[in-house]
Short mmCIF file of C-alpha atoms in Angstrom, two decimals:
data_model
loop_
_atom_site.label_atom_id
_atom_site.label_comp_id
_atom_site.label_asym_id
_atom_site.label_seq_id
_atom_site.Cartn_x
_atom_site.Cartn_y
_atom_site.Cartn_z
CA MET A 180 -14.98 -6.52 47.51
CA ALA A 181 -16.80 -3.20 47.17
CA GLU A 182 -15.54 -0.70 44.65
CA THR A 183 -13.83 2.34 46.14
CA TRP A 184 -13.49 5.71 44.58
CA VAL A 185 -12.12 9.10 45.43
CA ASN A 186 -13.90 12.36 44.99
CA PRO A 187 -12.12 14.54 42.42
CA LYS A 188 -12.29 17.35 44.99
CA GLU A 189 -9.92 15.30 47.14
CA GLN A 190 -7.18 15.07 44.52
CA SER A 191 -3.81 16.67 45.12
CA GLY A 192 -3.43 20.41 45.02
CA ASP A 193 -2.42 20.52 41.36
CA GLY A 194 -5.51 18.54 40.30
CA THR A 195 -3.67 15.29 39.57
CA LEU A 196 -3.62 11.91 41.20
CA PRO A 197 -0.33 10.23 42.11
CA GLY A 198 1.32 8.92 38.94
CA GLN A 199 -1.16 10.72 36.69
CA ALA A 200 0.17 12.85 33.82
CA ALA A 201 -1.37 16.30 33.59
CA GLY A 202 -2.47 18.01 30.42
CA THR A 203 -4.43 15.29 28.57
CA ASP A 204 -6.35 16.97 25.75
CA LEU A 205 -10.15 16.73 25.69
CA HIS A 206 -12.26 18.69 23.23
CA LEU A 207 -15.62 19.83 24.68
CA GLU A 208 -18.06 22.50 23.56
CA LEU A 209 -20.04 24.06 26.42
CA SER A 210 -23.00 25.15 24.33
CA GLY A 211 -26.62 25.59 25.35
CA GLU A 212 -28.22 27.19 28.36
CA GLY A 213 -27.77 26.77 32.08
CA SER A 214 -24.84 27.05 34.44
CA LEU A 215 -21.30 26.23 33.39
CA ARG A 216 -21.41 23.10 35.54
CA SER A 217 -24.61 21.81 33.94
CA ARG A 218 -23.32 22.58 30.43
CA LEU A 219 -20.05 20.77 31.19
CA MET A 220 -21.94 17.75 32.52
CA HIS A 221 -24.16 17.72 29.43
CA ALA A 222 -21.11 17.87 27.14
CA LEU A 223 -19.43 14.97 28.98
CA ARG A 224 -22.59 12.84 28.91
CA GLU A 225 -22.99 13.42 25.16
CA ALA A 226 -19.35 12.53 24.53
CA VAL A 227 -19.92 9.22 26.35
CA ARG A 228 -23.29 8.51 24.71
CA SER A 229 -21.90 9.07 21.22
CA GLY A 230 -18.93 6.80 21.82
CA ARG A 231 -16.39 9.58 21.44
CA LEU A 232 -15.30 8.84 25.01
CA ALA A 233 -15.14 5.06 25.21
CA PRO A 234 -15.48 3.12 28.48
CA GLY A 235 -12.19 3.25 30.36
CA THR A 236 -11.04 6.50 28.75
CA ARG A 237 -9.01 8.56 31.20
CA LEU A 238 -10.22 12.14 31.62
CA PRO A 239 -7.83 15.05 32.19
CA PRO A 240 -7.29 16.23 35.76
CA TYR A 241 -9.89 18.80 36.74
CA ARG A 242 -7.25 21.54 37.04
CA SER A 243 -6.03 20.92 33.46
CA LEU A 244 -9.54 20.81 32.03
CA ALA A 245 -10.54 23.94 33.92
CA SER A 246 -7.52 25.75 32.47
CA ASP A 247 -8.31 24.55 28.93
CA LEU A 248 -11.96 25.59 29.19
CA GLY A 249 -11.28 28.85 31.02
CA ILE A 250 -13.58 28.03 33.93
CA ALA A 251 -13.14 27.58 37.68
CA ARG A 252 -11.49 24.40 39.00
CA ASN A 253 -14.33 23.85 41.48
CA THR A 254 -16.80 23.85 38.57
CA VAL A 255 -14.99 20.95 36.89
CA ALA A 256 -14.46 19.14 40.20
CA ASP A 257 -18.19 19.39 41.05
CA ALA A 258 -19.17 18.15 37.56
CA TYR A 259 -16.80 15.16 37.81
CA ALA A 260 -18.08 14.31 41.31
CA GLU A 261 -21.73 14.40 40.25
CA LEU A 262 -21.10 12.29 37.12
CA VAL A 263 -19.29 9.75 39.31
CA GLU A 264 -22.36 9.54 41.55
CA GLU A 265 -24.61 9.14 38.48
CA GLY A 266 -22.46 6.25 37.23
CA TRP A 267 -21.08 7.96 34.12
CA LEU A 268 -17.56 8.16 35.54
CA THR A 269 -15.41 6.30 38.05
CA ALA A 270 -12.58 7.62 40.19
CA ARG A 271 -9.89 5.48 41.81
CA GLN A 272 -6.83 6.41 43.81
CA GLY A 273 -3.84 6.25 41.48
CA SER A 274 -5.96 5.77 38.35
CA GLY A 275 -7.65 9.12 37.97
CA THR A 276 -11.13 9.79 36.65
CA ARG A 277 -12.29 7.54 33.81
CA VAL A 278 -15.42 6.80 31.82
CA ALA A 279 -17.30 4.06 33.62
CA PRO A 280 -17.11 0.55 32.09
CA ARG A 281 -20.91 0.38 32.14
CA ALA A 282 -21.32 3.57 30.13
CA SER A 283 -22.23 2.39 26.65
CA PRO A 284 -22.43 4.67 23.57
CA LEU A 285 -25.75 5.48 21.99
CA GLN A 286 -26.60 2.90 19.34
CA PRO A 287 -27.41 4.35 15.91
CA ASP A 288 -30.90 4.09 14.52
CA ARG A 289 -30.38 1.11 12.21
CA THR A 290 -33.83 1.51 10.66
CA ARG A 291 -32.54 4.54 8.78
CA ARG A 292 -29.53 2.81 7.30
CA PRO A 293 -29.76 1.26 3.84
CA HIS A 294 -29.59 -2.49 3.78
CA ARG A 295 -26.30 -3.88 2.56
CA PRO A 296 -25.63 -7.54 1.97
CA ALA A 297 -23.25 -9.15 4.42
CA ARG A 298 -19.69 -9.41 3.15
CA ARG A 299 -18.42 -12.95 2.88
CA HIS A 300 -15.60 -13.66 5.32
CA VAL A 301 -12.17 -13.93 3.69
CA LEU A 302 -10.16 -16.88 4.96
CA HIS A 303 -7.30 -16.74 2.47
CA ASP A 304 -5.97 -13.64 0.72
CA LEU A 305 -4.56 -14.52 -2.70
CA MET A 306 -4.84 -11.05 -4.17
CA PRO A 307 -1.79 -9.92 -6.13
CA SER A 308 0.85 -8.63 -5.45
CA SER A 309 1.43 -7.87 -1.79
CA PRO A 310 4.51 -9.23 -0.03
CA ASP A 311 4.44 -11.42 3.05
CA ALA A 312 4.03 -8.84 5.83
CA ALA A 313 5.48 -11.21 8.43
CA THR A 314 8.86 -11.15 6.69
CA PHE A 315 9.46 -7.41 7.10
CA PRO A 316 13.01 -7.16 8.52
CA ARG A 317 12.06 -5.37 11.71
CA SER A 318 15.32 -5.77 13.63
CA ALA A 319 17.56 -4.79 10.73
CA TRP A 320 15.27 -1.87 9.87
CA LEU A 321 15.34 -0.60 13.45
CA THR A 322 19.14 -0.90 13.51
CA SER A 323 19.36 1.20 10.35
CA ALA A 324 16.82 3.70 11.71
CA ARG A 325 18.81 4.26 14.90
CA ARG A 326 22.06 4.63 13.01
CA ALA A 327 20.55 6.92 10.36
CA VAL A 328 18.82 9.23 12.83
CA ALA A 329 21.93 9.48 15.00
CA ALA A 330 24.08 10.41 11.99
CA ALA A 331 21.57 12.74 10.31
CA PRO A 332 22.50 16.42 10.05
CA ASN A 333 20.23 18.93 11.73
CA ASP A 334 18.81 20.13 8.42
CA ALA A 335 17.28 16.69 7.88
CA PHE A 336 14.61 17.62 10.41
CA GLY A 337 13.65 20.87 8.75
CA VAL A 338 11.47 21.46 5.69
CA GLY A 339 11.90 18.52 3.31
CA ASP A 340 13.53 18.86 -0.11
CA PRO A 341 11.07 17.73 -2.85
CA ARG A 342 13.92 15.91 -4.60
CA GLY A 343 14.28 13.68 -1.51
CA ARG A 344 17.17 13.28 0.90
CA THR A 345 20.58 13.43 -0.71
CA GLU A 346 21.68 10.37 1.31
CA LEU A 347 18.98 8.21 -0.28
CA ARG A 348 19.44 9.57 -3.79
CA GLY A 349 23.18 8.92 -3.60
CA THR A 350 22.71 5.39 -2.31
CA LEU A 351 20.07 4.61 -4.94
CA THR A 352 22.43 5.80 -7.68
CA GLU A 353 24.93 3.12 -6.74
CA TYR A 354 22.39 0.40 -5.98
CA LEU A 355 20.30 0.78 -9.13
CA ALA A 356 23.40 0.78 -11.33
CA ARG A 357 24.68 -2.38 -9.66
CA ALA A 358 21.44 -4.35 -9.29
CA ARG A 359 19.21 -3.11 -12.13
CA GLY A 360 21.58 -1.70 -14.75
CA VAL A 361 20.11 1.79 -14.36
CA ARG A 362 22.28 4.72 -15.45
CA ALA A 363 21.55 7.46 -12.94
CA ALA A 364 22.99 10.40 -11.05
CA PRO A 365 21.66 11.80 -7.75
CA ASP A 366 20.43 14.98 -9.43
CA ARG A 367 18.24 12.91 -11.79
CA ILE A 368 16.48 11.01 -8.99
CA VAL A 369 13.29 12.30 -7.37
CA ILE A 370 11.85 10.45 -4.38
CA CYS A 371 8.12 9.74 -4.48
CA SER A 372 5.70 7.74 -2.35
CA GLY A 373 5.36 4.86 -4.81
CA PHE A 374 4.62 4.17 -8.47
CA ALA A 375 1.13 5.67 -8.41
CA HIS A 376 2.49 8.95 -7.02
CA GLY A 377 5.22 9.01 -9.65
CA LEU A 378 2.65 8.39 -12.38
CA GLU A 379 0.49 11.23 -11.06
CA LEU A 380 3.45 13.58 -11.27
CA LEU A 381 4.22 12.43 -14.80
CA GLY A 382 0.59 12.76 -15.81
CA SER A 383 0.73 16.46 -15.01
CA VAL A 384 3.59 17.06 -17.46
CA LEU A 385 3.03 14.50 -20.25
CA LYS A 386 1.38 15.53 -23.51
CA GLY A 387 -0.80 13.60 -25.93
CA PRO A 388 -2.04 10.01 -25.77
CA VAL A 389 -0.18 7.39 -23.69
CA ALA A 390 0.14 3.85 -24.99
CA VAL A 391 -0.32 1.12 -22.38
CA GLU A 392 -0.33 -2.66 -22.35
CA SER A 393 -3.71 -4.22 -23.12
CA TYR A 394 -3.51 -6.01 -19.76
CA GLY A 395 -2.48 -3.85 -16.84
CA LEU A 396 -3.72 -2.13 -13.69
CA ASP A 397 -6.91 -0.19 -14.24
CA PHE A 398 -6.05 2.36 -11.56
CA HIS A 399 -2.89 3.28 -13.49
CA ARG A 400 -5.09 3.98 -16.52
CA SER A 401 -7.39 5.94 -14.22
CA ILE A 402 -4.52 8.12 -12.99
CA LEU A 403 -3.63 9.03 -16.55
CA GLY A 404 -7.29 9.60 -17.40
CA LYS A 405 -7.73 12.02 -14.50
CA ALA A 406 -4.75 13.94 -15.85
CA GLY A 407 -6.64 14.33 -19.14
CA LEU A 408 -4.52 11.78 -21.01
CA ARG A 409 -6.14 9.22 -23.28
CA THR A 410 -4.69 5.71 -23.07
CA VAL A 411 -4.27 3.51 -26.15
CA PRO A 412 -3.86 -0.26 -25.68
CA LEU A 413 -1.03 -2.31 -27.20
CA THR A 414 -1.54 -6.02 -27.85
CA VAL A 415 0.30 -8.27 -25.37
CA ASP A 416 1.56 -11.70 -26.40
CA SER A 417 4.14 -14.17 -25.09
CA TYR A 418 6.95 -11.70 -25.95
CA GLY A 419 5.35 -8.77 -24.14
CA ALA A 420 3.80 -5.65 -25.64
CA ARG A 421 3.66 -5.33 -29.45
CA ILE A 422 5.99 -2.39 -29.96
CA ASP A 423 5.35 -2.43 -33.71
CA GLU A 424 1.86 -1.07 -32.99
CA LEU A 425 3.22 2.11 -31.39
CA PRO A 426 3.63 4.28 -34.50
CA ASP A 427 -0.07 3.97 -35.38
CA THR A 428 -1.29 5.01 -31.91
CA GLY A 429 -0.15 8.63 -32.08
CA ALA A 430 1.18 8.17 -28.55
CA ARG A 431 3.71 10.58 -27.09
CA ALA A 432 4.63 8.18 -24.28
CA VAL A 433 4.28 4.47 -23.51
CA LEU A 434 3.89 2.80 -20.10
CA LEU A 435 5.39 -0.71 -19.91
CA THR A 436 6.32 -3.38 -17.35
CA PRO A 437 9.33 -4.77 -19.25
CA ALA A 438 10.93 -6.97 -16.58
CA HIS A 439 7.72 -8.88 -15.79
CA GLN A 440 4.56 -7.96 -17.65
CA PHE A 441 1.75 -7.34 -15.20
CA PRO A 442 -0.32 -9.37 -14.85
CA THR A 443 0.21 -11.90 -17.65
CA GLY A 444 3.90 -12.53 -16.88
CA GLY A 445 7.08 -12.74 -18.91
CA PRO A 446 9.74 -10.15 -19.82
CA LEU A 447 9.70 -7.92 -22.85
CA HIS A 448 11.62 -9.65 -25.67
CA PRO A 449 15.12 -8.19 -26.28
CA GLU A 450 14.21 -7.14 -29.82
CA ARG A 451 11.19 -5.27 -28.50
CA ARG A 452 13.28 -3.61 -25.79
CA ALA A 453 15.52 -2.22 -28.51
CA ALA A 454 12.50 -1.35 -30.68
CA VAL A 455 10.82 0.77 -28.01
CA ILE A 456 14.01 2.80 -27.58
CA ASP A 457 14.23 3.26 -31.37
CA TRP A 458 10.62 4.47 -31.38
CA ALA A 459 11.28 6.94 -28.53
CA ARG A 460 14.36 8.36 -30.26
CA SER A 461 12.76 8.72 -33.66
CA SER A 462 9.46 10.16 -32.43
CA GLY A 463 10.66 12.21 -29.48
CA GLY A 464 8.57 9.93 -27.29
CA LEU A 465 9.09 8.72 -23.74
CA LEU A 466 9.08 5.26 -22.15
CA VAL A 467 7.73 5.05 -18.59
CA GLU A 468 9.27 1.89 -17.13
CA ASP A 469 7.41 0.33 -14.20
CA ASP A 470 9.99 -1.89 -12.48
CA TYR A 471 7.58 -3.07 -9.81
CA ASP A 472 9.25 -6.41 -8.96
CA GLY A 473 12.47 -6.45 -10.98
CA GLU A 474 14.56 -7.86 -8.12
CA LEU A 475 12.29 -10.86 -7.52
CA ARG A 476 13.34 -13.30 -10.23
CA TYR A 477 13.77 -16.98 -9.39
CA ASP A 478 14.99 -19.09 -12.30
CA ARG A 479 17.80 -16.88 -13.57
CA GLN A 480 19.36 -13.45 -13.09
CA PRO A 481 16.91 -10.53 -13.02
CA VAL A 482 16.26 -8.82 -16.33
CA GLY A 483 18.01 -5.44 -16.39
CA ALA A 484 16.15 -2.17 -16.80
CA VAL A 485 15.42 -0.84 -20.29
CA GLN A 486 16.46 2.57 -18.95
CA GLY A 487 20.10 1.55 -19.33
CA LEU A 488 19.69 1.62 -23.12
CA ASP A 489 18.87 5.35 -23.20
CA PRO A 490 18.51 7.35 -19.96
CA ASP A 491 17.33 10.40 -21.93
CA ARG A 492 14.25 8.63 -23.32
CA VAL A 493 13.15 6.60 -20.28
CA VAL A 494 11.56 7.43 -16.94
CA TYR A 495 12.40 4.57 -14.57
CA ILE A 496 10.14 4.12 -11.51
CA GLY A 497 10.75 1.67 -8.67
CA SER A 498 9.62 1.30 -5.08
CA THR A 499 9.82 -0.76 -1.90
CA SER A 500 6.20 -1.92 -2.19
CA LYS A 501 7.07 -5.48 -3.24
CA SER A 502 10.62 -5.81 -1.92
CA LEU A 503 9.94 -4.55 1.62
CA SER A 504 6.44 -3.26 2.31
CA PRO A 505 3.82 -1.01 0.70
CA ALA A 506 3.37 0.60 4.13
CA LEU A 507 6.71 2.43 3.76
CA ARG A 508 5.35 4.54 0.87
CA LEU A 509 8.81 4.94 -0.64
CA GLY A 510 9.58 5.04 -4.34
CA TRP A 511 11.94 6.71 -6.77
CA MET A 512 11.90 8.18 -10.25
CA VAL A 513 15.05 8.21 -12.37
CA LEU A 514 14.39 10.96 -14.88
CA PRO A 515 15.91 12.30 -18.08
CA GLY A 516 17.74 15.50 -17.23
CA TRP A 517 15.35 17.61 -19.29
CA LEU A 518 12.36 16.42 -17.25
CA VAL A 519 13.64 16.94 -13.70
CA ASP A 520 12.58 20.58 -13.28
CA ASP A 521 9.07 19.91 -14.60
CA ILE A 522 8.58 17.03 -12.16
CA LEU A 523 9.87 19.08 -9.24
CA ALA A 524 7.51 21.91 -10.19
CA ALA A 525 4.63 19.43 -10.22
CA LYS A 526 5.65 17.99 -6.86
CA GLY A 527 5.80 21.36 -5.12
CA PRO A 528 8.37 23.38 -3.16
CA ARG A 529 8.65 20.97 -0.22
CA GLU A 530 8.44 17.26 0.53
CA MET A 531 4.87 16.37 1.51
CA TRP A 532 4.78 12.65 0.74
CA SER A 533 7.72 10.60 2.02
CA GLY A 534 8.97 10.87 5.59
CA VAL A 535 12.59 11.92 6.05
CA VAL A 536 13.29 9.29 8.72
CA ASP A 537 12.16 6.48 6.41
CA GLN A 538 14.29 7.93 3.60
CA LEU A 539 17.36 8.07 5.83
CA THR A 540 16.66 4.57 7.13
CA LEU A 541 16.33 3.11 3.64
CA ALA A 542 19.58 4.78 2.61
CA ASP A 543 21.40 3.13 5.50
CA PHE A 544 19.54 -0.17 4.96
CA ILE A 545 20.82 -0.33 1.37
CA ALA A 546 24.31 0.99 2.10
CA CYS A 547 25.04 -1.52 4.88
CA GLY A 548 24.02 -4.49 2.71
CA ALA A 549 20.86 -5.35 4.66
CA TYR A 550 18.66 -4.75 1.61
CA ASP A 551 20.62 -7.22 -0.52
CA ARG A 552 20.52 -9.82 2.25
CA HIS A 553 16.78 -9.33 2.66
CA LEU A 554 16.18 -9.72 -1.08
CA ARG A 555 18.19 -12.95 -1.20
CA ARG A 556 16.08 -14.37 1.64
CA MET A 557 12.87 -13.23 -0.03
CA ARG A 558 13.80 -14.79 -3.36
CA GLN A 559 14.24 -18.13 -1.59
CA HIS A 560 11.04 -17.65 0.41
CA TYR A 561 8.85 -16.75 -2.54
CA ARG A 562 10.43 -19.36 -4.79
CA ARG A 563 9.42 -22.05 -2.28
CA ARG A 564 5.88 -20.69 -2.34
CA ARG A 565 5.89 -20.53 -6.12
CA ASP A 566 7.10 -24.13 -6.31
CA LEU A 567 4.45 -25.31 -3.85
CA LEU A 568 1.75 -23.54 -5.87
CA ALA A 569 2.96 -25.16 -9.10
CA SER A 570 3.31 -28.65 -7.60
CA THR A 571 -0.10 -28.50 -5.88
CA LEU A 572 -1.82 -27.52 -9.10
CA ALA A 573 0.10 -30.14 -11.08
CA GLU A 574 -1.23 -32.75 -8.68
CA ARG A 575 -4.74 -31.45 -8.01
CA ALA A 576 -5.57 -29.64 -11.27
CA PRO A 577 -3.16 -30.78 -13.99
CA HIS A 578 -5.52 -29.48 -16.68
CA ILE A 579 -4.94 -25.87 -15.51
CA LYS A 580 -1.99 -24.14 -17.15
CA VAL A 581 0.12 -21.94 -14.85
CA SER A 582 2.16 -19.09 -16.36
CA GLY A 583 4.05 -15.96 -15.36
CA ILE A 584 5.88 -17.70 -12.51
CA ALA A 585 9.51 -16.92 -13.35
CA ALA A 586 9.40 -13.77 -11.24
CA GLY A 587 7.31 -11.64 -8.92
CA LEU A 588 4.61 -12.48 -6.41
CA HIS A 589 1.82 -13.79 -8.61
CA ALA A 590 0.94 -16.42 -11.18
CA VAL A 591 -1.72 -16.62 -13.87
CA LEU A 592 -3.97 -19.68 -14.07
CA GLU A 593 -5.45 -20.16 -17.53
CA LEU A 594 -9.14 -21.13 -17.45
CA PRO A 595 -11.47 -22.60 -20.07
CA GLU A 596 -13.36 -19.98 -22.02
CA ASN A 597 -16.31 -18.31 -20.23
CA THR A 598 -15.57 -19.95 -16.87
CA GLU A 599 -13.85 -17.06 -15.07
CA GLU A 600 -16.89 -15.65 -13.27
CA ALA A 601 -18.10 -19.08 -12.18
CA VAL A 602 -14.67 -19.91 -10.75
CA LEU A 603 -14.54 -16.58 -8.92
CA ARG A 604 -17.90 -17.34 -7.31
CA ALA A 605 -16.66 -20.78 -6.29
CA ALA A 606 -13.52 -19.19 -4.85
CA ARG A 607 -15.59 -16.79 -2.75
CA ARG A 608 -17.55 -19.73 -1.37
CA GLN A 609 -14.22 -21.22 -0.29
CA GLY A 610 -13.33 -17.99 1.52
CA LEU A 611 -10.74 -16.95 -1.08
CA ALA A 612 -9.97 -13.40 -2.16
CA LEU A 613 -8.42 -13.38 -5.63
CA ASP A 614 -8.64 -11.67 -8.99
CA GLY A 615 -9.73 -12.72 -12.44
CA LEU A 616 -8.02 -11.48 -15.58
CA ARG A 617 -11.01 -9.57 -16.91
CA PRO A 618 -10.59 -6.37 -14.78
CA TYR A 619 -7.04 -5.94 -16.06
CA ARG A 620 -8.05 -5.80 -19.72
CA HIS A 621 -8.13 -2.35 -21.33
CA PRO A 622 -11.73 -1.57 -22.36
CA ASP A 623 -10.60 -0.52 -25.85
CA SER A 624 -8.39 -3.53 -26.49
CA THR A 625 -9.06 -5.44 -29.72
CA MET A 626 -7.02 -8.51 -28.77
CA PRO A 627 -9.02 -11.66 -27.92
CA PRO A 628 -9.81 -11.74 -24.19
CA ARG A 629 -8.00 -14.17 -21.95
CA HIS A 630 -9.77 -16.14 -19.24
CA GLY A 631 -7.97 -16.84 -16.01
CA LEU A 632 -7.12 -16.09 -12.42
CA VAL A 633 -4.36 -13.87 -11.06
CA ILE A 634 -3.06 -15.62 -7.94
CA GLY A 635 -0.92 -13.71 -5.45
CA TYR A 636 1.19 -16.02 -3.32
CA GLY A 637 2.99 -13.43 -1.21
CA THR A 638 0.33 -12.46 1.32
CA PRO A 639 -0.82 -15.63 3.18
CA PRO A 640 1.17 -16.49 6.30
CA ASP A 641 3.30 -19.62 6.09
CA HIS A 642 1.06 -21.67 8.36
CA ALA A 643 -1.99 -20.98 6.18
CA PHE A 644 -0.49 -21.21 2.69
CA ALA A 645 -1.11 -24.93 2.17
CA ALA A 646 -4.74 -24.51 3.28
CA ALA A 647 -5.14 -21.61 0.83
CA LEU A 648 -3.90 -23.82 -2.00
CA ASP A 649 -6.31 -26.58 -0.94
CA ALA A 650 -9.21 -24.11 -1.09
CA LEU A 651 -8.01 -22.87 -4.48
CA SER A 652 -7.89 -26.40 -5.86
CA LEU A 653 -11.50 -26.98 -4.77
CA ALA A 654 -12.63 -23.80 -6.56
CA LEU A 655 -11.08 -24.70 -9.93
CA PRO A 656 -13.20 -26.29 -12.66
CA ASP A 657 -13.11 -30.02 -13.29
CA PRO A 658 -11.12 -31.30 -16.25
CA PRO A 659 -13.02 -31.43 -19.55
CA GLN A 660 -14.85 -34.68 -20.27
CA ASP A 661 -13.59 -36.96 -23.05
CA GLY A 662 -14.86 -35.89 -26.43
CA ARG A 663 -15.67 -32.35 -25.31
#
């Protein structure tokens, strides 16, 4: 059957085809010489050649484009008609004028591009510590979103308060006290877009060196470094960070992951929890508590927040990145009263980071109990994955010690000395994306380096998790030979 088309000149009087919405935006610059029609045709051809207008893209009705460009309607209609005849565009009754399917963008000159090695295809993502994206509670979240938006006052849709919505701060006050042992009040909570954002705000107001755990996220150290703050490493052992080293560091603040040390695993020992508060009180220092996965504990009740021991010496930071999704970009800082104004001054006079609708939705999601229900399901879900990881390694690689599995979304696999890089190369050959321990080590740390892998078990979909563990088992080193 032959293709039929209609001349744009034969469109309806208002320049639109039946069923076609008027007013589609199209940016064109009619530069160069020649008539307006020829310059318009040149601009449209270049937009197609460059790929800016992809095949199938619907163009605005000629009347709308003429109005936007400030030129006569007949000029646009004639240009469309000629480009249809040339094969650049097509026009169908009821479909409007579109870029022709055969119109392909200009290919770049690849001879001018630097050669880059091909990136190996990733079959299994075992990077820490992303949650399982498929488990996001879409229906419950949408229910809360509808209810929250319907109930929101009109001022919720104006300029955002940098403290965050009062509904969310009030709900978090109750939830954090109940679930994490945090002592808070709404006026001491500032909403942020996640831990990194909170740390950036703190970095702008903190003074002096900041002590950090010898193993931790390098981009957290980078955030503090960009703020002009030197970081000093604390030794990490099976009881967490060595708090007794703090007085000799000259630090004015210390950043810790007390509930589940990242990435090595394990909570901060109770005596050290008390010791860090004693240090903060006696020195006028500050503890920055990163509670990144405090709710995800599997073998016993979650460890409460250190903040509850002294709210005036601790900045508590949490987020939805592990419990719900990093895509929400929602976090919270529970601050000492004396620090609130400084943080708000650093954040600015209006909310520029976290969307009001998401804040309102999270407030409802927590208040109606959906958040607690979701966390209970996730603890069961991730515990099953954790157990499968442990049992697979016990069967396939019993010589590999697994640690840090009482909580969170990752485990640490201890490796023989000087084998980490070789195992990472073997893992890449198996299509695995995962981390070694080496990048987490502070460059100034004096503690002996550990050799291992940091395995995230939250990201792979259920149907692919067993295959990911099979590939991991194949990448691990063989057991040591007798006598070696």
